[in-house]
XYZ file of C-alpha atoms in Angstrom:
663
model
C 11.925 8.188 -32.117
C 10.162 7.229 -28.923
C 6.951 8.845 -27.773
C 6.547 11.120 -24.761
C 3.247 11.900 -23.110
C 2.288 15.357 -21.955
C -1.291 14.954 -20.805
C -3.021 17.769 -18.832
C -5.774 15.415 -17.676
C -3.323 13.664 -15.376
C -1.299 16.598 -14.094
C -1.738 16.638 -10.367
C 0.953 18.687 -8.688
C 0.512 21.268 -5.959
C 1.334 24.942 -6.363
C 4.402 26.105 -4.463
C 6.540 29.192 -4.451
C 9.380 28.716 -6.941
C 12.737 30.340 -7.360
C 12.961 33.076 -9.934
C 13.003 31.929 -13.532
C 16.349 31.857 -15.293
C 17.459 31.735 -18.889
C 20.602 30.316 -20.425
C 22.633 33.268 -21.674
C 25.768 33.934 -23.658
C 27.375 36.912 -25.330
C 30.125 36.915 -27.901
C 32.191 39.506 -26.053
C 32.107 37.446 -22.847
C 30.067 39.950 -20.864
C 26.998 38.936 -18.907
C 23.645 39.124 -20.659
C 20.250 38.199 -19.284
C 19.047 36.684 -22.547
C 20.656 35.292 -25.670
C 21.414 37.702 -28.503
C 19.464 37.882 -31.724
C 20.715 37.098 -35.211
C 22.058 39.592 -37.705
C 19.080 41.932 -38.041
C 19.471 45.675 -38.213
C 17.587 47.300 -35.357
C 17.991 50.980 -34.652
C 20.838 50.966 -37.184
C 22.784 48.336 -35.233
C 23.649 44.801 -36.303
C 24.341 42.183 -33.660
C 25.546 38.586 -33.937
C 23.587 35.435 -33.196
C 23.852 32.987 -30.359
C 21.656 29.932 -30.854
C 21.347 26.598 -29.124
C 23.597 24.713 -31.578
C 26.341 27.274 -32.128
C 27.315 30.799 -33.000
C 26.479 32.586 -36.211
C 29.393 34.822 -37.149
C 30.066 37.204 -40.004
C 31.030 35.191 -43.071
C 31.633 38.157 -45.352
C 29.485 39.627 -48.118
C 26.569 39.771 -45.729
C 26.479 35.992 -45.161
C 26.475 34.104 -41.894
C 28.379 30.937 -41.092
C 28.256 28.565 -38.148
C 30.854 27.911 -35.489
C 29.362 24.733 -34.093
C 29.527 23.885 -30.418
C 29.532 20.405 -28.926
C 26.113 18.789 -29.154
C 24.246 19.092 -25.873
C 22.529 16.152 -24.294
C 22.996 12.452 -24.999
C 20.135 10.664 -23.289
C 17.220 9.125 -25.166
C 13.616 10.223 -24.934
C 11.586 8.100 -22.528
C 7.946 7.761 -21.653
C 6.911 10.344 -19.079
C 4.468 10.042 -16.208
C 5.734 12.999 -14.179
C 6.660 15.459 -16.920
C 6.814 18.567 -14.757
C 3.550 20.193 -15.814
C 1.827 22.038 -12.993
C 5.006 23.088 -11.202
C 4.785 26.622 -12.620
C 1.833 29.001 -12.452
C 0.857 32.430 -13.765
C 2.580 33.976 -10.762
C 5.866 32.550 -12.025
C 5.196 34.273 -15.333
C 4.825 37.650 -13.592
C 7.993 37.111 -11.543
C 9.988 36.104 -14.612
C 8.614 38.960 -16.699
C 9.595 41.542 -14.074
C 13.204 40.408 -14.402
C 13.152 40.477 -18.195
C 11.441 43.826 -18.861
C 14.284 45.851 -17.377
C 15.603 48.066 -20.212
C 18.982 46.997 -21.579
C 18.976 48.772 -24.940
C 19.117 45.499 -26.825
C 17.096 44.377 -29.853
C 14.805 41.329 -30.140
C 16.669 38.106 -29.360
C 16.346 34.390 -28.655
C 16.790 32.710 -25.300
C 16.599 29.130 -24.064
C 14.693 28.704 -20.753
C 16.842 26.891 -18.212
C 13.776 25.039 -16.889
C 13.501 23.271 -20.235
C 16.693 21.441 -19.338
C 19.385 20.178 -21.666
C 17.954 19.063 -25.007
C 18.169 15.350 -25.661
C 19.981 13.887 -28.638
C 18.448 14.789 -32.003
C 15.542 16.615 -30.382
C 13.511 18.770 -32.795
C 13.596 22.549 -32.484
C 10.628 24.500 -31.143
C 10.606 28.252 -31.615
C 8.130 30.192 -29.480
C 6.864 33.477 -30.907
C 5.220 35.541 -28.142
C 1.998 37.521 -28.070
C 1.496 41.190 -27.269
C 3.616 41.115 -24.139
C 6.697 40.184 -26.169
C 8.475 38.853 -23.083
C 8.753 35.323 -24.445
C 7.593 33.623 -21.260
C 4.167 32.645 -22.558
C 5.093 28.948 -22.449
C 6.282 29.028 -18.858
C 3.589 26.609 -17.672
C 4.859 24.120 -20.242
C 8.637 24.650 -20.183
C 9.466 21.467 -18.263
C 7.359 19.010 -20.295
C 8.279 20.617 -23.618
C 11.960 20.593 -22.688
C 11.835 16.813 -22.390
C 10.874 16.540 -26.058
C 12.133 19.672 -27.855
C 15.040 22.051 -27.913
C 13.062 25.159 -26.954
C 14.025 28.681 -27.968
C 11.837 31.688 -27.189
C 11.792 35.087 -28.828
C 12.134 38.069 -26.489
C 11.085 41.528 -27.697
C 12.121 44.226 -25.178
C 9.403 46.525 -23.879
C 10.789 49.653 -25.530
C 11.806 47.993 -28.796
C 10.060 49.336 -31.898
C 11.137 46.835 -34.547
C 8.497 46.813 -37.315
C 6.727 43.597 -38.225
C 8.848 43.076 -41.349
C 11.971 43.218 -39.168
C 10.580 40.545 -36.855
C 9.716 38.387 -39.854
C 13.294 38.690 -41.119
C 14.707 37.782 -37.705
C 12.626 34.611 -37.404
C 13.098 33.722 -41.059
C 16.892 33.821 -40.869
C 16.835 31.651 -37.753
C 14.514 29.148 -39.413
C 16.713 28.982 -42.527
C 19.871 28.464 -40.494
C 18.313 25.757 -38.351
C 16.809 24.070 -41.394
C 20.252 23.873 -42.993
C 21.707 22.218 -39.898
C 18.714 19.934 -39.155
C 18.075 18.153 -42.430
C 15.059 15.812 -42.507
C 13.766 17.248 -39.227
C 10.754 19.587 -39.002
C 10.940 22.880 -37.138
C 8.040 23.684 -34.837
C 6.746 27.258 -34.606
C 4.413 28.062 -31.724
C 2.838 31.455 -32.326
C 0.685 33.121 -29.659
C -1.609 35.978 -30.767
C 0.567 38.294 -32.878
C 3.160 35.512 -32.816
C 0.659 33.519 -34.874
C 0.849 36.188 -37.588
C 4.628 36.004 -37.418
C 4.630 32.223 -37.829
C 2.270 32.341 -40.818
C 4.299 35.078 -42.492
C 7.524 33.078 -42.179
C 5.802 29.944 -43.476
C 4.419 31.841 -46.476
C 7.897 33.112 -47.368
C 9.491 29.667 -46.967
C 7.119 27.070 -48.421
C 9.933 24.564 -49.095
C 10.989 24.306 -45.429
C 9.361 21.571 -43.337
C 7.480 23.577 -40.707
C 4.867 22.493 -38.197
C 2.937 25.417 -36.761
C 0.794 25.660 -33.650
C -1.133 28.922 -33.676
C -2.777 30.027 -30.435
C -5.567 32.599 -30.935
C -3.740 34.161 -33.913
C -4.197 37.906 -34.342
C -5.052 37.641 -38.044
C -8.629 38.609 -37.131
C -7.838 42.073 -35.726
C -10.100 43.629 -38.370
C -13.082 41.892 -36.781
C -11.958 42.387 -33.186
C -14.292 43.845 -30.578
C -11.403 46.104 -29.685
C -11.251 47.682 -33.143
C -13.772 50.526 -32.511
C -11.938 51.507 -29.319
C -8.434 51.771 -30.776
C -8.682 55.516 -31.574
C -9.910 56.158 -28.031
C -7.045 54.176 -26.519
C -4.538 56.093 -28.584
C -6.053 59.431 -27.543
C -6.006 58.906 -23.783
C -2.473 58.376 -22.557
C -3.298 57.407 -19.000
C -3.474 54.133 -17.120
C -7.239 53.668 -17.298
C -7.227 51.935 -20.662
C -4.513 49.569 -19.434
C -6.809 48.148 -16.765
C -9.647 47.649 -19.227
C -7.325 46.056 -21.746
C -5.825 43.693 -19.177
C -9.260 42.532 -18.042
C -10.281 41.849 -21.637
C -7.060 40.052 -22.423
C -6.862 37.941 -19.281
C -10.178 36.316 -19.955
C -10.781 33.622 -17.364
C -9.013 34.087 -13.988
C -10.587 30.889 -12.645
C -8.953 28.830 -15.395
C -5.614 30.382 -14.496
C -6.123 29.626 -10.811
C -6.828 25.966 -11.584
C -3.302 25.415 -12.900
C -1.280 23.300 -10.487
C -4.259 22.184 -8.387
C -3.922 18.470 -7.720
C -6.657 16.461 -9.378
C -6.870 13.981 -6.491
C -7.673 16.551 -3.822
C -10.985 16.421 -2.016
C -13.558 19.002 -3.246
C -13.114 21.179 -0.153
C -9.331 21.080 -0.544
C -9.608 22.038 -4.218
C -11.768 25.032 -3.359
C -9.236 26.198 -0.776
C -6.357 25.775 -3.230
C -8.144 27.632 -6.029
C -9.093 30.444 -3.647
C -5.471 30.780 -2.600
C -4.330 30.819 -6.222
C -6.870 33.487 -7.124
C -5.433 35.698 -4.412
C -1.943 35.039 -5.744
C -3.093 36.149 -9.204
C -3.806 39.713 -8.083
C -0.251 40.861 -8.905
C -0.793 39.507 -12.425
C -3.098 42.389 -13.308
C -0.860 45.113 -11.953
C 2.192 43.332 -13.365
C 0.860 43.492 -16.911
C 0.736 47.274 -16.659
C 4.529 47.193 -16.261
C 4.975 44.711 -19.093
C 2.735 46.766 -21.380
C 3.134 50.464 -20.469
C 0.955 52.943 -22.325
C 3.334 53.802 -25.151
C 4.241 50.159 -25.708
C 0.627 49.059 -25.759
C -0.279 51.633 -28.398
C 2.723 50.574 -30.470
C 1.747 46.886 -30.160
C -1.823 47.605 -31.261
C -0.495 49.358 -34.370
C 1.916 46.453 -34.873
C -0.991 43.992 -34.838
C -2.718 45.944 -37.616
C 0.325 45.777 -39.877
C 0.993 42.144 -38.920
C -2.559 41.101 -39.744
C -2.558 42.918 -43.106
C 0.873 41.546 -44.040
C -0.033 37.974 -43.128
C -3.542 37.823 -44.565
C -2.232 38.922 -47.957
C 0.122 35.920 -47.998
C -2.010 33.107 -46.581
C -2.340 31.562 -50.039
C 1.391 30.741 -49.982
C 1.325 28.783 -46.678
C 1.964 25.084 -47.315
C 3.051 24.029 -43.822
C 1.094 21.844 -41.426
C -0.975 24.064 -39.133
C -2.816 23.384 -35.892
C -4.953 26.284 -34.640
C -5.874 26.328 -30.947
C -8.697 28.810 -30.412
C -10.554 30.072 -27.352
C -14.316 30.136 -27.557
C -14.502 33.055 -25.101
C -11.663 35.195 -26.397
C -12.664 38.758 -25.477
C -9.911 40.276 -27.609
C -10.279 38.529 -30.984
C -13.051 36.408 -32.550
C -10.688 33.442 -32.335
C -13.294 30.727 -32.768
C -14.541 32.229 -36.026
C -10.983 32.896 -37.168
C -10.020 29.267 -36.646
C -12.839 28.194 -38.962
C -11.754 30.765 -41.558
C -8.133 29.614 -41.495
C -9.212 26.000 -41.829
C -10.907 26.870 -45.120
C -7.985 28.920 -46.442
C -5.013 26.752 -45.439
C -4.611 23.376 -47.184
C -3.045 21.484 -44.224
C -4.906 22.992 -41.293
C -6.581 21.394 -38.274
C -8.348 23.337 -35.540
C -9.362 22.687 -31.964
C -11.611 25.064 -30.044
C -11.494 25.254 -26.261
C -14.726 26.108 -24.508
C -14.829 28.575 -21.596
C -11.277 29.874 -22.135
C -10.063 33.409 -22.742
C -7.324 34.904 -24.893
C -4.367 33.770 -22.777
C -4.959 30.123 -23.592
C -1.414 29.011 -22.786
C -1.802 30.361 -19.253
C -4.888 28.303 -18.455
C -5.722 24.829 -17.292
C -7.277 23.302 -20.395
C -8.266 19.893 -19.090
C -8.805 18.784 -15.588
C -8.598 15.240 -14.385
C -12.142 13.910 -14.661
C -14.466 13.198 -11.789
C -14.794 9.584 -12.932
C -11.177 8.641 -12.144
C -11.439 10.375 -8.785
C -14.681 8.671 -7.859
C -13.921 5.178 -9.201
C -10.570 4.854 -7.369
C -9.537 1.836 -9.410
C -8.087 -1.273 -7.802
C -5.915 -3.472 -10.030
C -4.735 -7.063 -9.664
C -2.714 -9.380 -11.881
C -1.858 -13.071 -12.082
C 1.702 -14.351 -11.855
C 2.953 -17.261 -13.969
C 2.418 -19.654 -11.039
C -1.240 -18.635 -10.882
C -0.952 -16.434 -7.779
C -3.067 -13.239 -7.877
C -1.262 -10.144 -6.578
C -2.094 -6.480 -6.083
C -0.825 -4.300 -8.921
C 0.492 -5.087 -12.383
C 3.488 -7.285 -11.570
C 1.941 -10.199 -13.466
C 1.807 -8.262 -16.738
C 5.047 -8.574 -18.759
C 7.184 -5.445 -18.936
C 8.548 -6.269 -22.369
C 6.356 -6.314 -25.461
C 4.796 -7.223 -27.673
C 1.851 -7.720 -25.325
C -1.800 -7.903 -26.366
C -4.249 -7.015 -23.575
C -7.729 -8.373 -24.353
C -10.723 -7.830 -22.098
C -14.315 -6.727 -21.691
C -15.544 -3.214 -22.369
C -17.515 -1.553 -19.590
C -20.338 0.873 -20.285
C -19.257 3.833 -22.476
C -15.657 2.656 -22.192
C -15.464 4.077 -18.672
C -12.636 1.646 -17.920
C -10.177 3.198 -20.370
C -8.618 6.187 -18.645
C -7.944 4.610 -15.250
C -6.470 1.488 -16.872
C -4.094 3.509 -19.067
C -3.167 5.724 -16.124
C -2.256 2.691 -14.016
C 0.152 1.393 -16.663
C 1.771 4.819 -16.961
C 2.094 5.272 -13.223
C 3.231 1.773 -12.256
C 5.121 0.536 -15.309
C 5.800 3.669 -17.397
C 4.167 1.887 -20.315
C 1.987 3.626 -22.881
C -0.845 1.269 -23.767
C -1.803 1.584 -27.448
C -5.547 1.118 -27.673
C -7.299 0.118 -30.900
C -10.528 2.101 -31.056
C -13.629 2.220 -33.238
C -13.023 4.002 -36.579
C -15.853 6.458 -35.775
C -13.398 8.238 -33.471
C -11.025 8.896 -36.361
C -13.045 9.424 -39.532
C -16.682 8.890 -38.573
C -19.289 11.302 -37.259
C -17.497 11.707 -33.899
C -14.481 13.038 -35.802
C -16.333 15.401 -38.127
C -19.162 16.664 -35.958
C -17.165 19.086 -33.844
C -13.881 20.999 -33.788
C -14.047 21.309 -30.001
C -11.267 19.614 -28.036
C -12.817 16.597 -26.340
C -12.223 13.159 -24.832
C -11.763 11.583 -28.251
C -8.830 13.903 -28.950
C -7.304 12.852 -25.667
C -7.598 9.196 -26.671
C -5.664 9.917 -29.856
C -2.977 11.796 -27.930
C -2.635 8.742 -25.708
C -1.878 6.519 -28.679
C -5.291 5.228 -29.771
C -5.408 3.710 -33.265
C -8.347 2.808 -35.527
C -9.129 -0.879 -35.169
C -7.898 -2.683 -38.273
C -5.506 -5.518 -39.098
C -2.957 -2.963 -40.317
C -3.011 -0.985 -37.049
C -2.790 -4.096 -34.888
C 0.096 -5.565 -36.878
C 1.989 -2.279 -36.870
C 1.665 -1.872 -33.091
C 2.718 -5.472 -32.376
C 5.672 -5.153 -34.734
C 7.025 -2.305 -32.574
C 6.859 -4.415 -29.388
C 4.073 -2.263 -27.953
C 1.509 -3.061 -25.277
C -1.725 -3.086 -27.266
C -5.205 -2.867 -25.743
C -7.974 -4.652 -27.649
C -11.662 -4.995 -26.816
C -12.993 -7.768 -29.090
C -16.561 -6.833 -28.062
C -16.031 -3.280 -29.318
C -18.898 -0.806 -29.404
C -21.467 -3.573 -28.863
C -20.135 -4.079 -25.334
C -19.469 -0.411 -24.608
C -23.021 0.561 -25.670
C -24.761 -2.548 -24.403
C -28.455 -2.897 -23.640
C -30.282 -3.193 -20.331
C -29.363 -6.313 -18.384
C -26.217 -6.990 -20.447
C -23.576 -5.735 -18.031
C -20.384 -7.865 -18.162
C -21.696 -9.961 -21.044
C -19.142 -10.612 -23.798
C -20.011 -9.969 -27.444
C -16.935 -11.360 -29.116
C -16.894 -12.400 -32.790
C -16.208 -15.997 -33.765
C -13.022 -15.308 -35.722
C -9.766 -15.846 -33.747
C -7.927 -13.198 -35.771
C -6.208 -11.423 -32.883
C -4.634 -14.741 -31.807
C -3.172 -15.234 -35.276
C -1.829 -11.672 -35.315
C -0.261 -12.103 -31.877
C 1.326 -15.416 -32.889
C 2.898 -13.822 -35.952
C 5.033 -11.603 -33.685
C 5.425 -14.011 -30.764
C 3.351 -11.725 -28.554
C 1.995 -12.512 -25.094
C -1.785 -12.345 -24.714
C -2.946 -11.119 -21.308
C -6.724 -11.592 -20.796
C -8.331 -9.297 -18.238
C -11.688 -8.578 -16.700
C -13.073 -5.251 -15.488
C -16.114 -4.600 -13.297
C -17.674 -1.580 -11.626
C -19.957 0.014 -14.210
C -23.030 -1.161 -12.295
C -21.719 0.839 -9.344
C -21.579 4.012 -11.462
C -24.760 4.107 -13.565
C -27.869 2.168 -14.587
C -29.057 1.843 -18.181
C -32.744 2.807 -18.359
C -33.152 3.599 -22.068
C -31.232 1.536 -24.622
C -31.049 0.990 -28.382
C -34.127 -1.245 -28.420
C -36.119 1.479 -26.654
C -34.984 4.011 -29.271
C -36.152 1.717 -32.060
C -39.653 1.480 -30.564
C -40.222 5.190 -31.202
C -41.354 5.614 -34.861
C -39.696 8.945 -35.584
C -36.436 7.953 -33.902
C -36.525 4.550 -35.559
C -36.382 5.997 -39.057
C -33.796 8.592 -38.118
C -31.475 6.024 -36.507
C -31.657 3.732 -39.523
C -30.859 6.643 -41.831
C -27.845 7.725 -39.797
C -26.474 4.173 -39.643
C -27.028 3.681 -43.369
C -25.460 6.978 -44.467
C -22.838 7.826 -41.904
C -21.933 4.863 -39.758
C -18.569 3.122 -40.049
C -19.149 -0.633 -39.884
C -16.251 -2.892 -38.881
C -18.138 -6.196 -38.637
C -19.757 -6.413 -42.038
C -18.912 -10.122 -42.345
C -20.080 -11.049 -38.857
C -23.491 -12.555 -38.228
C -26.049 -12.414 -35.455
C -26.089 -10.161 -32.404
C -22.327 -9.700 -32.346
C -22.489 -7.858 -35.689
C -24.692 -5.109 -34.238
C -22.513 -2.107 -33.347
C -24.839 0.848 -33.807
C -23.327 3.961 -32.247
C -26.097 5.328 -30.018
C -25.582 6.438 -26.438
C -27.954 4.734 -23.976
C -29.938 6.712 -21.429
C -28.530 6.279 -17.925
C -29.221 7.198 -14.310
C -26.049 7.905 -12.321
C -25.496 6.180 -8.992
C -23.434 7.052 -5.942
C -19.996 6.143 -7.345
C -18.647 2.746 -6.452
C -15.243 1.441 -7.508
C -13.582 -0.028 -10.586
C -11.734 -3.333 -10.345
C -9.384 -4.938 -12.866
C -7.872 -8.421 -12.856
C -5.269 -9.404 -15.439
C -5.264 -13.143 -15.912
C -2.392 -15.535 -16.472
C -0.366 -14.536 -19.563
C -0.651 -16.743 -22.641
C 2.757 -16.831 -24.320
C 2.752 -17.332 -28.067
C 6.477 -17.085 -28.716
C 7.400 -20.005 -30.941
C 3.773 -20.675 -31.871
C 3.979 -19.494 -35.468
C 1.822 -22.507 -36.398
C -1.199 -20.589 -35.087
C -0.947 -18.166 -38.004
C -2.047 -20.847 -40.475
C -3.781 -23.345 -38.180
C -7.158 -21.740 -37.471
C -8.334 -24.669 -35.348
C -5.420 -24.339 -32.935
C -5.785 -20.544 -32.968
C -9.437 -20.939 -32.047
C -8.466 -23.040 -29.017
C -6.241 -20.217 -27.757
C -9.019 -17.742 -28.557
C -11.539 -19.682 -26.453
C -8.945 -19.991 -23.685
C -8.502 -16.206 -23.604
C -12.256 -15.613 -23.655
C -12.831 -18.079 -20.812
C -10.088 -16.386 -18.796
C -11.774 -12.996 -19.236
C -15.071 -14.445 -18.010
C -13.264 -16.044 -15.058
C -11.658 -12.719 -14.129
C -15.057 -10.973 -14.261
C -16.658 -13.616 -12.028
C -13.753 -13.423 -9.573
C -14.016 -9.640 -9.258
C -17.800 -9.618 -8.876
C -17.424 -11.987 -5.947
C -14.317 -10.549 -4.290
C -15.398 -6.892 -4.430
C -18.002 -7.724 -1.774
C -15.036 -8.143 0.609
C -13.616 -4.690 -0.124
C -13.992 -2.458 2.954
C -13.402 0.591 0.750
C -15.930 -0.115 -1.967
C -18.011 2.775 -0.609
C -16.879 6.204 -1.772
C -17.353 7.570 1.761
C -14.882 5.091 3.222
C -12.393 5.826 0.446
C -12.602 9.577 0.958
C -12.111 9.227 4.701
C -9.066 7.017 4.152
C -7.719 9.391 1.508
C -8.086 12.370 3.825
C -5.855 10.892 6.497
C -3.537 8.417 4.810
C -2.643 7.946 1.137
C -3.361 8.994 -2.455
C -6.393 7.443 -4.102
C -4.417 4.898 -6.101
C -3.013 3.557 -2.806
C -6.347 3.056 -1.039
C -6.469 -0.641 0.040
C -8.890 -3.154 -1.408
C -9.816 -6.794 -0.793
C -7.068 -9.360 -0.244
C -6.614 -11.537 -3.356
């Protein structure tokens, strides 16, 4: 199955007023229904049939259910996404949609498929969303469009006045999971549980350990016993007025600024961003009053009691959970101690990973989790490539569209060149570049030192692999575009005065790997780090300090992952220590992709090391030529200054279209 990219760091769409949210709806009797019916669960002494995305569940006799399958929806294949639709919905859309769905209809809990998710593609996996306290089922509204391009999405809706106990909700979800599992053999089912929905997901997983489930738990309510709200529950139950609603909403909402950031274009000027955020904050005002309608007093009290029973039920069964679990926790959750709970669940669940988000409140799915970084905005990268006839052109036309392609070049300081390079390939060619990265990012101290979501996680999401012969061969065998920095960490963490100096090993191994699959090697050079920062304190300076000297040697000896054990000399030194830097007024990044070196039909290079070394030296020389060319030509760029670029951007075009020098 192909890979799709949903990457918040690159979402840059403006906020606009949208039409009201709709859901796909059907009813067995042919009458109109705002949401899809639930499966056969007794609620208020009534049993209703099921309508699911793949077909009807009808009475099969003796209490069993059987399927009346509909025609499979969707036939297109999954493709790589640059514009995936994230950012087109905001919290205001949630309030508007919720107002339509909280109207009493007398119905029980049920599933619905958001229309904005689109038609599911062929063989798409199922994602079931289990809502939080609101119960509306619209908690994923900010992500409906991107998720709909990958999954068949179904959301659980629990009406405002419904009083189904937790065991009834567990049965509802469980029967749906079992039915879908029977019709989707060898395909995992994804459960996304928000708050109390996290308890629901864990309970279902505990009762069905043999079903292949992948669970994403967002601030799960299993920690209600340690909640800051716990001492106030008797008070809330005693005072049946609207005052407690306001206090509860403020606690639950968490971070209004994070909500207002959703949909703000990352490429806007600072003043324009401030204006947009201010406007969004004003638009959020109905959110607070709207929640009072979604959670009226009686419903809120019922939901708080429901959380207690859900937490007790689930915690007593955690030992039976065998599914893969990813816990997303807010560090500033004012409702539950979600950060601490994530750590607890990681210890109790055998297949559990956690990621903690700093400066986010309880409604994590309603917030902007990662903004496009200042570096990409400031550097305003300019890319060039070389055609087969040797002509240098603006853009990436000279880089082959079809793989396998091996991009080899120089690493700039701290790997600052990575994100803008990968973004350019996504934007211009819709190609996901698979980077091979230092093993420290995967199983070294960078991986184990923190559970906080960070840049290294983003690299993995974007397809980064640990550098090894196995990873490189696997990526080339799938006709991928692979990004390799032969200089590795030694170039990225170079010393003072070593900018743009190559530290490549002597072994031509990547040439032999590329030849094995008939890949095309594209050498490239990148410059601009000296316009961004100056190294003033490097590894050698660290080693001159006695106390630091001993500590550094100990860390390298005990915890460092070495990938050049057989190399000799300076090139073998890849100690992972961040140099001290002084930032500069941001300049601009430049990339030049040299003339492609085609290795199709050159299988002889696999065994002939001498010939492979000739190609290796050719690629290295081409990288050095590209660096020299860019260092010279950037002096001709009228927009090398950030001031000139911002002025041009204000009146004319997006940053990636700001002109540069003529090649």
